mmCIF file of C-alpha atoms in Angstrom:
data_model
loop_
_atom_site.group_PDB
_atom_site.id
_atom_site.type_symbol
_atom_site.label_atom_id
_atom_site.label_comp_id
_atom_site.label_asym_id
_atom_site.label_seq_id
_atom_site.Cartn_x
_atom_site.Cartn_y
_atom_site.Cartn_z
ATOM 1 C CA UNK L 26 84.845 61.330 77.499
ATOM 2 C CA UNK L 27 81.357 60.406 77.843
ATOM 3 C CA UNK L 28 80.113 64.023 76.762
ATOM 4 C CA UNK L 29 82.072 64.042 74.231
ATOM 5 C CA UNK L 30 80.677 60.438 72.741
ATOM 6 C CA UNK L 31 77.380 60.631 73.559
ATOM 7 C CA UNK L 32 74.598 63.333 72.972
ATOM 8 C CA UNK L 33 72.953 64.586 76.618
ATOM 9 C CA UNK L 34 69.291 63.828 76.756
ATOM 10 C CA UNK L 35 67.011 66.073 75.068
ATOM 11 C CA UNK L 36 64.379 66.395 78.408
ATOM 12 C CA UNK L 37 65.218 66.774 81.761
ATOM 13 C CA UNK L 38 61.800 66.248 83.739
ATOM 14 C CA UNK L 39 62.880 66.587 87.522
ATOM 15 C CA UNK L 40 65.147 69.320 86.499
ATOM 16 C CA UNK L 41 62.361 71.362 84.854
ATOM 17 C CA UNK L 42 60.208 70.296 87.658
ATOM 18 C CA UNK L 43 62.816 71.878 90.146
ATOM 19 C CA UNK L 44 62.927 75.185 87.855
ATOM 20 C CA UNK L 45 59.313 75.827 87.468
ATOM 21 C CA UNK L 46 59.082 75.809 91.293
ATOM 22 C CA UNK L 47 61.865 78.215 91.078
ATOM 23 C CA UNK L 48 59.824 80.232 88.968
ATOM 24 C CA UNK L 49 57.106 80.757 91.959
ATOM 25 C CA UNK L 50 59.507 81.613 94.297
ATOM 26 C CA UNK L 51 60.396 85.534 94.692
ATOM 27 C CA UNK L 52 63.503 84.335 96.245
ATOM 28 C CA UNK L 53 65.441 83.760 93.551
ATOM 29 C CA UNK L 54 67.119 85.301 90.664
ATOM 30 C CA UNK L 55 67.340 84.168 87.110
ATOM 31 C CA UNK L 56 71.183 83.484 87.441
ATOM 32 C CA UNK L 57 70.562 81.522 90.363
ATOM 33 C CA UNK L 58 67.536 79.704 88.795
ATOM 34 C CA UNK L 59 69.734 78.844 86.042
ATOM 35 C CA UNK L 60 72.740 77.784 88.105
ATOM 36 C CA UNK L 61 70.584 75.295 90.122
ATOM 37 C CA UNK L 62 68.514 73.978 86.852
ATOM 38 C CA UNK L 63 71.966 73.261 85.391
ATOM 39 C CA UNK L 64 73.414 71.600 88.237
ATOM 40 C CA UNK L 65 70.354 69.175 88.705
ATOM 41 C CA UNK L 66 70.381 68.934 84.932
ATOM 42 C CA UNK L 67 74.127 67.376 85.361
ATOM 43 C CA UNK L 68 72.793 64.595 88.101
ATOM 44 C CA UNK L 69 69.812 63.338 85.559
ATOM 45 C CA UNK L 70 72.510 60.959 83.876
ATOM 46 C CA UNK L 71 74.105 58.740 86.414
ATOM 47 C CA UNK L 72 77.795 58.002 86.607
ATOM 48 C CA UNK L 73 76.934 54.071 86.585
ATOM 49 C CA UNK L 74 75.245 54.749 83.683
ATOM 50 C CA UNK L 75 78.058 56.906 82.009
ATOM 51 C CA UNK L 76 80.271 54.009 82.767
ATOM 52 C CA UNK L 77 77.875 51.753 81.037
ATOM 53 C CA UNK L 78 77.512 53.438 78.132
ATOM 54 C CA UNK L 79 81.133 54.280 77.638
ATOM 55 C CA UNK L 80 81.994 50.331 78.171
ATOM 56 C CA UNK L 81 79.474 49.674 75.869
ATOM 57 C CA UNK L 82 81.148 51.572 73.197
ATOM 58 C CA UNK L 83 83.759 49.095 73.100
ATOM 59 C CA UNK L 84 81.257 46.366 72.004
ATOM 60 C CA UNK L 85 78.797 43.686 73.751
ATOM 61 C CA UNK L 86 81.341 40.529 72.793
ATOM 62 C CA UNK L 87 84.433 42.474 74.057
ATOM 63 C CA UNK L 88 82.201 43.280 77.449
ATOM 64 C CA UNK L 89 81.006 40.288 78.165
ATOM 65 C CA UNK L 90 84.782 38.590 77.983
ATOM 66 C CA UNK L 91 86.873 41.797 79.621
ATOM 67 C CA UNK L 92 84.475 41.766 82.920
ATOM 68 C CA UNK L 93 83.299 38.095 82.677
ATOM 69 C CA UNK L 94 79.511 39.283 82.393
ATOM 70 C CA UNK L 95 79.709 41.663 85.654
ATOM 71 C CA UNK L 96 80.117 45.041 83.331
ATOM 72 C CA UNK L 97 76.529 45.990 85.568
ATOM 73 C CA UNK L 98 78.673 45.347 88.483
ATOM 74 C CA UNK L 99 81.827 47.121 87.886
ATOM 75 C CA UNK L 100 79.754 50.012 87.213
ATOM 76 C CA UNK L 101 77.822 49.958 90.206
ATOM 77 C CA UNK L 102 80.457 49.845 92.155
ATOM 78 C CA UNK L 103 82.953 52.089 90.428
ATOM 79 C CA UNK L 104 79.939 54.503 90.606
ATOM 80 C CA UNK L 105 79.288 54.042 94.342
ATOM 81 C CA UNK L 106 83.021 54.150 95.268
ATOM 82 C CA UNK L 107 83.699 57.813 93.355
ATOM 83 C CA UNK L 108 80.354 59.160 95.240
ATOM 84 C CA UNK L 109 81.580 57.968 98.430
ATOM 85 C CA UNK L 110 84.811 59.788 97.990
ATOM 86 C CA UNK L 111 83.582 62.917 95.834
ATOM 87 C CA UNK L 112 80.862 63.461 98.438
ATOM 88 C CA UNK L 113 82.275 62.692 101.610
ATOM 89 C CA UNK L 114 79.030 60.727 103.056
ATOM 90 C CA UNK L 115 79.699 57.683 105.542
ATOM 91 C CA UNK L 116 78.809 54.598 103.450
ATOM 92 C CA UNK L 117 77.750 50.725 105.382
ATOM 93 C CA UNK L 118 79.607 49.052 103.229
ATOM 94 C CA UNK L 119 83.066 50.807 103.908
ATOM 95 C CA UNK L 120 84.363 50.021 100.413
ATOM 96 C CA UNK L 121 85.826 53.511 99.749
ATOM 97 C CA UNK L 122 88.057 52.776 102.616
ATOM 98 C CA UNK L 123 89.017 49.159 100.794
ATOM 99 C CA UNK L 124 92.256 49.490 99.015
ATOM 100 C CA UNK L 125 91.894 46.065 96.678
ATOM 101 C CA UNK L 126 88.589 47.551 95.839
ATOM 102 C CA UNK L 127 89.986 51.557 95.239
ATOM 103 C CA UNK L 128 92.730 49.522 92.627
ATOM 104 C CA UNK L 129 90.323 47.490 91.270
ATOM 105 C CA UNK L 130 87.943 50.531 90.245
ATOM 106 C CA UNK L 131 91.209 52.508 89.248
ATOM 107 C CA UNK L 132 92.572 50.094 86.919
ATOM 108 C CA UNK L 133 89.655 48.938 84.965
ATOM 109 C CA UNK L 134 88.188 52.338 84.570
ATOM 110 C CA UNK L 135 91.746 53.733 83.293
ATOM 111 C CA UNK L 136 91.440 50.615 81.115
ATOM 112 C CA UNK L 137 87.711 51.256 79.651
ATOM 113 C CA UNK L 138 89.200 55.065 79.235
ATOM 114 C CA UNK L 139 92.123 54.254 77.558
ATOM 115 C CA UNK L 140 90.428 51.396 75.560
ATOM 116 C CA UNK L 141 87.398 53.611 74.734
ATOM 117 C CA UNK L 142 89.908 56.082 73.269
ATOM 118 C CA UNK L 143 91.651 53.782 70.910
ATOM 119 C CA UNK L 144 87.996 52.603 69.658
ATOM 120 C CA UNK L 145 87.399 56.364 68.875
ATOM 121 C CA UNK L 146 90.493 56.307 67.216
ATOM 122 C CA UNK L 147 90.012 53.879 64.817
ATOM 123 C CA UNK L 148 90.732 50.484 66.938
ATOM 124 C CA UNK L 149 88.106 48.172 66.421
ATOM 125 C CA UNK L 150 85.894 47.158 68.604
ATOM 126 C CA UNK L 151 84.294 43.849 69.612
ATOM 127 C CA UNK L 152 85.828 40.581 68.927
ATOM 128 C CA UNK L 153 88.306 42.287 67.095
ATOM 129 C CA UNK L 154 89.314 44.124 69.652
ATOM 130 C CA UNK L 155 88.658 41.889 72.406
ATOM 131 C CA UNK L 156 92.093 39.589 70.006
ATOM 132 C CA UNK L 157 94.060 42.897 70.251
ATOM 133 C CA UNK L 158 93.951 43.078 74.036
ATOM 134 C CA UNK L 159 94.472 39.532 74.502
ATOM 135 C CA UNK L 160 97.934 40.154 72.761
ATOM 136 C CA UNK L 161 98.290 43.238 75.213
ATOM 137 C CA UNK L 162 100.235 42.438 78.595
ATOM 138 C CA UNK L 163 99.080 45.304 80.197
ATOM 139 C CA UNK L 164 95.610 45.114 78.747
ATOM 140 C CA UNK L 165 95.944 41.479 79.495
ATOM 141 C CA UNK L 166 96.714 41.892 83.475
ATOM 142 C CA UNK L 167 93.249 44.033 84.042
ATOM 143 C CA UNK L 168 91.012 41.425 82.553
ATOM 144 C CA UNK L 169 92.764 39.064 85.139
ATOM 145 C CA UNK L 170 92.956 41.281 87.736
ATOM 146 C CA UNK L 171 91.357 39.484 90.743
ATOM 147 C CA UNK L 172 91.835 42.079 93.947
ATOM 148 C CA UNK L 173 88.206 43.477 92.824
ATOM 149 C CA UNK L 174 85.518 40.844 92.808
ATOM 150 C CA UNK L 175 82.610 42.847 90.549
ATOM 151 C CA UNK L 176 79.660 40.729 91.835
ATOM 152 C CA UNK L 177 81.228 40.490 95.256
ATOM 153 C CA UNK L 178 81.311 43.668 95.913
ATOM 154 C CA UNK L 179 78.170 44.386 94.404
ATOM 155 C CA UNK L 180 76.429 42.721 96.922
ATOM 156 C CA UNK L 181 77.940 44.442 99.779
ATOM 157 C CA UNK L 182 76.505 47.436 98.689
ATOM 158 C CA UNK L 183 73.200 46.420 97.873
#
C-alpha cells in the first residue's frame, strides 16, 4: 500500500555506495550487481517509517486521537516486532514472543490498512474521519484497545 501511495526516493546514497564498490570487484556480474543494488535499494526506506507515512495519510488530528499521541511508538514497535519475526534474530526484549503485544500490532496495523484504504477511496480524512470511526464499533474497539501499551513497549525495546 505504501508503494502504491507514495513515490520511492529519487537517491539512494548507501545503495549506490554498495554498487560502485561492486563495480571494482571482478567478482561479480552485472545481474548480480543489480540484484544486490536493488535489494539494498528496498532497505533505504524503513518499515517504521512506511508505517508512519501511511498513518499519516489518514491525517495529523485523526493520529493524534486514534493512538493517543504514541503513532512514533506504534510504529516502532510494529516495525521491530515484523523484523524480529521476518528475520528470525533473537531480540532482548522478547516482544515477538508476547502475544498481547503480536494482537496489538495486528489489529491496529489491519486498522491503519483498512482505514488508509477507505481515505484513498474517497473517505475523508482528519477530523472528519476521526467522527466516522467514532460511530464505527469495530473501528471503535482498536482505538480502545489496551493489551498493547505503545509507549510501554517502546521503552522495552529501546
Amino acid at each position: 500500500l505504501h508503494r502504491t501511495t507514495h513515490s520511492e526516493p529519487s537517491d539512494y546514497p548507501f545503495a549506490d555506495k554498495v554498487l560502485d564498490i561492486l563495480k571494482e570487484s571482478e567478482r561479480t556480474n552485472r545481474k548480480e550487481r543489480d540484484t544486490v543494488y536493488s535489494a539494498v535499494k528496498m532497505t533505504q526506506l524503513r518499515l517504521e517509517t512506511r508505517l508512519l507515512q501511511l498513518a499519516g495519510g489518514l491525517g495529523e488530528e485523526f493520529c493524534t486521537w486514534f493512538f493517543q499521541s504514541g503513532t512514533k511508538d506504534w510504529a516502532f514497535v510494529a516495525s521491530a516486532i515484523r523484523n524480529a519475526l521476518s528475520h528470525g534474530y533473537p531480540t532482548r526484549h522478547h516482544l515477538e514472543h508476547d502475544a498481547e503485544a503480536l494482537v496489538g500490532v495486528l489489529r491496529v496495523t489491519q486498522a491503519v490498512i483498512q482505514l488508509r484504504l477507505l481515505v484513498e477511496a474517497g473517505l475523508p480524512h482528519g477530523n472528519a474521519l476521526k467522527a466516522l470511526v467514532e460511530q464505527d464499533p469495530t473501528f471503535a474497539a482498536v482505538r480502545h484497545q489496551t493489551v498493547a501499551n505503545w509507549p510501554t513497549l517502546a521503552a522495552t525495546i529501546r
